[in-house]
Amino acid sequence: MSKPYYSSSQSNKWSNLENFLHSVVPVVPSNVLPQSHIEDITNIWLFDDKDTVEYFKLEDLWRSFEEWSAYGVGTPIVLDHGKSIVQYYVPYLSAIQIYSTKTRTAVRNLGANVNASKKDIEFFGDDILANTSFKDENPCPRINRLGYLYFQYHDTSSPYWRVPLADKIMDFMPNYPRLLSLRSVDLSPASWMSIAWYPIYHIPTKWYVKDLATCFLTYHTLSSCFQDSARDYDYDHQKDVRATQISEAMEENKEKFHSQIVLPSFGLTTYKMQGDLWKNKNTSDEKKLVDLESAADSWLKQLDFYHHDFSFFKRNS
């Protein structure tokens, strides 16, 4: 079974919601790009305040989901009567937008057709403005702000018809090989993905709790502009609802995460959340849920992106 990045001793410090958020954080190997090479990549998003920039390869990101896609990832949950279980979730690619710092010509070498519905997947490059949702009387600021939309996808099918994230990415490989070779440093700050987490089973199985049917939708940025190495990972607590718990995890795992990058959720929404299992009254869980959903909503609005799953989760939560 694939394991989350925190230790079992840490899980006892956190609420069920916090345990879940920590369990599903992707952790990828870190690579270092010297500052002298940054200008060779882009002149739009600069890293003037750093001598080096750490980045990850998209190939490594997808690989980090292989075990989770096959077996699920477990998160510890404390039930109302004090008993503990481990609930397993499988990740599904809900939506993704990859904005490259290079034009379509620079990242070409793609196939002509894709095995997906036209309404679900689109490719843009130099012709990004051909899509009505990206039209602008003055297109230059839009391109400079977001970059070139290399790839986007959002799943509108029933969860029963979806395949796990790692398998879905492999479906795109023949026609979108750059999904493997691109690096986070090649991506603009507008690049992101959303993962749907559906429960599959829990251990031990003897307890039935209705709230264990809750599904989650997490949001993660993909550009190096937003990332720090795990050993330096820190947040201003007033600005980020995950600050204290993440910082504690990093402090206790410095050696393990010396050369890795973490991609925590900046946004979240839920489906079928009932009762108090995920809302510990002695913590800031309630506020955290509101703040993370608001962050996801704001992100989608800024990108003018209609996310089918987000709308469905909110409408039926």
PDB file of C-alpha atoms in Angstrom, residues 71-215:
ATOM      1  CA  TYR A  71      -4.361   0.316  -4.174  1.00  0.00           C
ATOM      2  CA  GLY A  72      -5.626   3.580  -2.723  1.00  0.00           C
ATOM      3  CA  VAL A  73      -4.022   5.805  -0.092  1.00  0.00           C
ATOM      4  CA  GLY A  74      -4.961   5.357   3.546  1.00  0.00           C
ATOM      5  CA  THR A  75      -5.826   8.094   6.008  1.00  0.00           C
ATOM      6  CA  PRO A  76      -6.369   7.466   9.753  1.00  0.00           C
ATOM      7  CA  ILE A  77      -9.797   8.385  11.074  1.00  0.00           C
ATOM      8  CA  VAL A  78     -11.003   8.474  14.668  1.00  0.00           C
ATOM      9  CA  LEU A  79     -14.689   7.575  14.978  1.00  0.00           C
ATOM     10  CA  ASP A  80     -17.135   9.094  17.453  1.00  0.00           C
ATOM     11  CA  HIS A  81     -16.738   6.216  19.908  1.00  0.00           C
ATOM     12  CA  GLY A  82     -12.953   6.645  19.939  1.00  0.00           C
ATOM     13  CA  LYS A  83     -12.132   3.678  17.724  1.00  0.00           C
ATOM     14  CA  SER A  84      -9.675   4.235  14.875  1.00  0.00           C
ATOM     15  CA  ILE A  85      -9.831   2.998  11.307  1.00  0.00           C
ATOM     16  CA  VAL A  86      -7.901   3.609   8.109  1.00  0.00           C
ATOM     17  CA  GLN A  87     -10.028   4.779   5.191  1.00  0.00           C
ATOM     18  CA  TYR A  88      -8.662   4.291   1.671  1.00  0.00           C
ATOM     19  CA  TYR A  89      -9.226   6.634  -1.268  1.00  0.00           C
ATOM     20  CA  VAL A  90      -8.409   6.354  -4.964  1.00  0.00           C
ATOM     21  CA  PRO A  91      -7.369   9.492  -6.903  1.00  0.00           C
ATOM     22  CA  TYR A  92      -9.024  10.457 -10.184  1.00  0.00           C
ATOM     23  CA  LEU A  93      -7.973  13.319 -12.446  1.00  0.00           C
ATOM     24  CA  SER A  94     -10.880  15.723 -12.256  1.00  0.00           C
ATOM     25  CA  ALA A  95      -9.421  18.687 -14.131  1.00  0.00           C
ATOM     26  CA  ILE A  96      -6.081  20.080 -15.237  1.00  0.00           C
ATOM     27  CA  GLN A  97      -4.684  23.078 -17.077  1.00  0.00           C
ATOM     28  CA  ILE A  98      -1.050  23.223 -18.111  1.00  0.00           C
ATOM     29  CA  TYR A  99       0.157  26.612 -19.277  1.00  0.00           C
ATOM     30  CA  SER A 100       3.614  26.466 -20.806  1.00  0.00           C
ATOM     31  CA  THR A 101       6.101  29.326 -20.943  1.00  0.00           C
ATOM     32  CA  LYS A 102       6.785  28.347 -24.553  1.00  0.00           C
ATOM     33  CA  THR A 103       4.636  28.626 -27.669  1.00  0.00           C
ATOM     34  CA  ARG A 104       2.948  25.761 -29.431  1.00  0.00           C
ATOM     35  CA  THR A 105       5.813  25.517 -31.919  1.00  0.00           C
ATOM     36  CA  ALA A 106       8.286  25.006 -29.102  1.00  0.00           C
ATOM     37  CA  VAL A 107       6.376  22.134 -27.567  1.00  0.00           C
ATOM     38  CA  ARG A 108       5.025  20.560 -30.742  1.00  0.00           C
ATOM     39  CA  ASN A 109       5.397  16.880 -31.670  1.00  0.00           C
ATOM     40  CA  LEU A 110       1.881  15.860 -30.796  1.00  0.00           C
ATOM     41  CA  GLY A 111      -0.547  13.514 -32.509  1.00  0.00           C
ATOM     42  CA  ALA A 112      -3.530  14.764 -34.441  1.00  0.00           C
ATOM     43  CA  ASN A 113      -6.283  12.964 -32.555  1.00  0.00           C
ATOM     44  CA  VAL A 114      -7.135  12.179 -28.967  1.00  0.00           C
ATOM     45  CA  ASN A 115      -9.239   9.388 -27.562  1.00  0.00           C
ATOM     46  CA  ALA A 116     -11.470  11.658 -25.538  1.00  0.00           C
ATOM     47  CA  SER A 117     -14.615  13.662 -26.034  1.00  0.00           C
ATOM     48  CA  LYS A 118     -14.039  17.075 -27.615  1.00  0.00           C
ATOM     49  CA  LYS A 119     -15.975  18.710 -24.799  1.00  0.00           C
ATOM     50  CA  ASP A 120     -13.665  17.111 -22.237  1.00  0.00           C
ATOM     51  CA  ILE A 121     -10.224  17.802 -23.680  1.00  0.00           C
ATOM     52  CA  GLU A 122      -8.742  20.640 -25.687  1.00  0.00           C
ATOM     53  CA  PHE A 123      -5.319  21.596 -26.984  1.00  0.00           C
ATOM     54  CA  PHE A 124      -4.204  25.145 -27.608  1.00  0.00           C
ATOM     55  CA  GLY A 125      -0.892  26.774 -28.394  1.00  0.00           C
ATOM     56  CA  ASP A 126      -0.373  29.860 -30.537  1.00  0.00           C
ATOM     57  CA  ASP A 127      -4.081  29.704 -31.352  1.00  0.00           C
ATOM     58  CA  ILE A 128      -5.111  29.963 -27.696  1.00  0.00           C
ATOM     59  CA  LEU A 129      -7.449  32.853 -28.459  1.00  0.00           C
ATOM     60  CA  ALA A 130      -9.497  30.744 -30.837  1.00  0.00           C
ATOM     61  CA  ASN A 131     -11.401  29.541 -27.807  1.00  0.00           C
ATOM     62  CA  THR A 132     -14.160  32.016 -26.982  1.00  0.00           C
ATOM     63  CA  SER A 133     -13.551  31.785 -23.245  1.00  0.00           C
ATOM     64  CA  PHE A 134     -10.094  33.248 -23.784  1.00  0.00           C
ATOM     65  CA  LYS A 135     -10.939  36.020 -26.241  1.00  0.00           C
ATOM     66  CA  ASP A 136      -9.910  39.520 -25.286  1.00  0.00           C
ATOM     67  CA  GLU A 137      -9.873  42.859 -27.051  1.00  0.00           C
ATOM     68  CA  ASN A 138      -6.235  43.147 -26.016  1.00  0.00           C
ATOM     69  CA  PRO A 139      -4.920  39.573 -25.932  1.00  0.00           C
ATOM     70  CA  CYS A 140      -1.306  40.302 -25.019  1.00  0.00           C
ATOM     71  CA  PRO A 141      -1.868  40.863 -21.276  1.00  0.00           C
ATOM     72  CA  ARG A 142      -3.851  37.630 -21.115  1.00  0.00           C
ATOM     73  CA  ILE A 143      -1.047  35.618 -22.708  1.00  0.00           C
ATOM     74  CA  ASN A 144       1.631  37.277 -20.587  1.00  0.00           C
ATOM     75  CA  ARG A 145      -0.323  36.567 -17.445  1.00  0.00           C
ATOM     76  CA  LEU A 146      -1.184  32.933 -18.109  1.00  0.00           C
ATOM     77  CA  GLY A 147       1.273  31.701 -20.731  1.00  0.00           C
ATOM     78  CA  TYR A 148       0.342  29.330 -23.554  1.00  0.00           C
ATOM     79  CA  LEU A 149      -2.315  26.779 -22.749  1.00  0.00           C
ATOM     80  CA  TYR A 150      -0.625  23.538 -23.721  1.00  0.00           C
ATOM     81  CA  PHE A 151      -3.230  21.128 -22.369  1.00  0.00           C
ATOM     82  CA  GLN A 152      -6.478  21.107 -20.475  1.00  0.00           C
ATOM     83  CA  TYR A 153      -8.928  18.431 -19.456  1.00  0.00           C
ATOM     84  CA  HIS A 154     -11.948  18.108 -17.232  1.00  0.00           C
ATOM     85  CA  ASP A 155     -13.935  14.965 -16.613  1.00  0.00           C
ATOM     86  CA  THR A 156     -17.704  15.186 -16.928  1.00  0.00           C
ATOM     87  CA  SER A 157     -18.430  11.468 -16.820  1.00  0.00           C
ATOM     88  CA  SER A 158     -19.931   9.497 -13.962  1.00  0.00           C
ATOM     89  CA  PRO A 159     -17.406   8.414 -11.299  1.00  0.00           C
ATOM     90  CA  TYR A 160     -18.313   4.823 -12.133  1.00  0.00           C
ATOM     91  CA  TRP A 161     -16.907   5.267 -15.641  1.00  0.00           C
ATOM     92  CA  ARG A 162     -13.652   6.939 -14.652  1.00  0.00           C
ATOM     93  CA  VAL A 163     -10.224   5.370 -14.435  1.00  0.00           C
ATOM     94  CA  PRO A 164      -7.676   6.226 -11.712  1.00  0.00           C
ATOM     95  CA  LEU A 165      -5.366   9.184 -12.228  1.00  0.00           C
ATOM     96  CA  ALA A 166      -2.221   7.284 -13.240  1.00  0.00           C
ATOM     97  CA  ASP A 167      -4.148   5.309 -15.849  1.00  0.00           C
ATOM     98  CA  LYS A 168      -5.830   8.444 -17.189  1.00  0.00           C
ATOM     99  CA  ILE A 169      -2.491  10.166 -17.712  1.00  0.00           C
ATOM    100  CA  MET A 170      -1.219   7.130 -19.607  1.00  0.00           C
ATOM    101  CA  ASP A 171      -4.230   7.377 -21.913  1.00  0.00           C
ATOM    102  CA  PHE A 172      -3.027  10.841 -22.957  1.00  0.00           C
ATOM    103  CA  MET A 173       0.627   9.889 -23.502  1.00  0.00           C
ATOM    104  CA  PRO A 174       0.527   8.814 -27.178  1.00  0.00           C
ATOM    105  CA  ASN A 175      -0.799  12.208 -28.248  1.00  0.00           C
ATOM    106  CA  TYR A 176       0.571  14.388 -25.459  1.00  0.00           C
ATOM    107  CA  PRO A 177       4.120  13.158 -24.770  1.00  0.00           C
ATOM    108  CA  ARG A 178       5.089  16.466 -23.148  1.00  0.00           C
ATOM    109  CA  LEU A 179       2.964  15.494 -20.170  1.00  0.00           C
ATOM    110  CA  LEU A 180       6.003  13.422 -19.245  1.00  0.00           C
ATOM    111  CA  SER A 181       8.879  15.679 -20.245  1.00  0.00           C
ATOM    112  CA  LEU A 182       7.655  19.075 -19.019  1.00  0.00           C
ATOM    113  CA  ARG A 183       9.019  20.360 -15.709  1.00  0.00           C
ATOM    114  CA  SER A 184       7.370  22.573 -13.137  1.00  0.00           C
ATOM    115  CA  VAL A 185       9.855  25.307 -14.046  1.00  0.00           C
ATOM    116  CA  ASP A 186       8.510  25.214 -17.625  1.00  0.00           C
ATOM    117  CA  LEU A 187       4.995  25.990 -16.422  1.00  0.00           C
ATOM    118  CA  SER A 188       3.350  29.321 -15.768  1.00  0.00           C
ATOM    119  CA  PRO A 189       1.780  30.127 -12.373  1.00  0.00           C
ATOM    120  CA  ALA A 190      -1.647  29.439 -13.890  1.00  0.00           C
ATOM    121  CA  SER A 191      -0.956  25.691 -14.168  1.00  0.00           C
ATOM    122  CA  TRP A 192      -2.957  23.511 -11.799  1.00  0.00           C
ATOM    123  CA  MET A 193      -4.806  20.247 -11.364  1.00  0.00           C
ATOM    124  CA  SER A 194      -7.761  19.008  -9.364  1.00  0.00           C
ATOM    125  CA  ILE A 195      -8.014  15.488  -7.991  1.00  0.00           C
ATOM    126  CA  ALA A 196     -11.222  13.715  -7.029  1.00  0.00           C
ATOM    127  CA  TRP A 197     -10.774  11.308  -4.101  1.00  0.00           C
ATOM    128  CA  TYR A 198     -13.375   8.568  -3.847  1.00  0.00           C
ATOM    129  CA  PRO A 199     -13.520   6.157  -0.868  1.00  0.00           C
ATOM    130  CA  ILE A 200     -13.136   2.460  -1.616  1.00  0.00           C
ATOM    131  CA  TYR A 201     -12.889   0.607   1.724  1.00  0.00           C
ATOM    132  CA  HIS A 202     -11.745   0.946   5.320  1.00  0.00           C
ATOM    133  CA  ILE A 203      -9.884  -1.299   7.762  1.00  0.00           C
ATOM    134  CA  PRO A 204     -11.226  -2.776   9.965  1.00  0.00           C
ATOM    135  CA  THR A 205     -14.513  -3.151   8.133  1.00  0.00           C
ATOM    136  CA  LYS A 206     -16.776  -3.979  11.075  1.00  0.00           C
ATOM    137  CA  TRP A 207     -17.909  -0.375  11.653  1.00  0.00           C
ATOM    138  CA  TYR A 208     -20.255   1.376   9.273  1.00  0.00           C
ATOM    139  CA  VAL A 209     -20.206   5.154   9.393  1.00  0.00           C
ATOM    140  CA  LYS A 210     -22.263   7.139   6.910  1.00  0.00           C
ATOM    141  CA  ASP A 211     -19.728   9.960   6.753  1.00  0.00           C
ATOM    142  CA  LEU A 212     -17.090   7.587   5.395  1.00  0.00           C
ATOM    143  CA  ALA A 213     -18.855   7.941   2.043  1.00  0.00           C
ATOM    144  CA  THR A 214     -17.609  11.543   1.812  1.00  0.00           C
ATOM    145  CA  CYS A 215     -15.765  12.379  -1.417  1.00  0.00           C
TER     146      CYS A 215
END
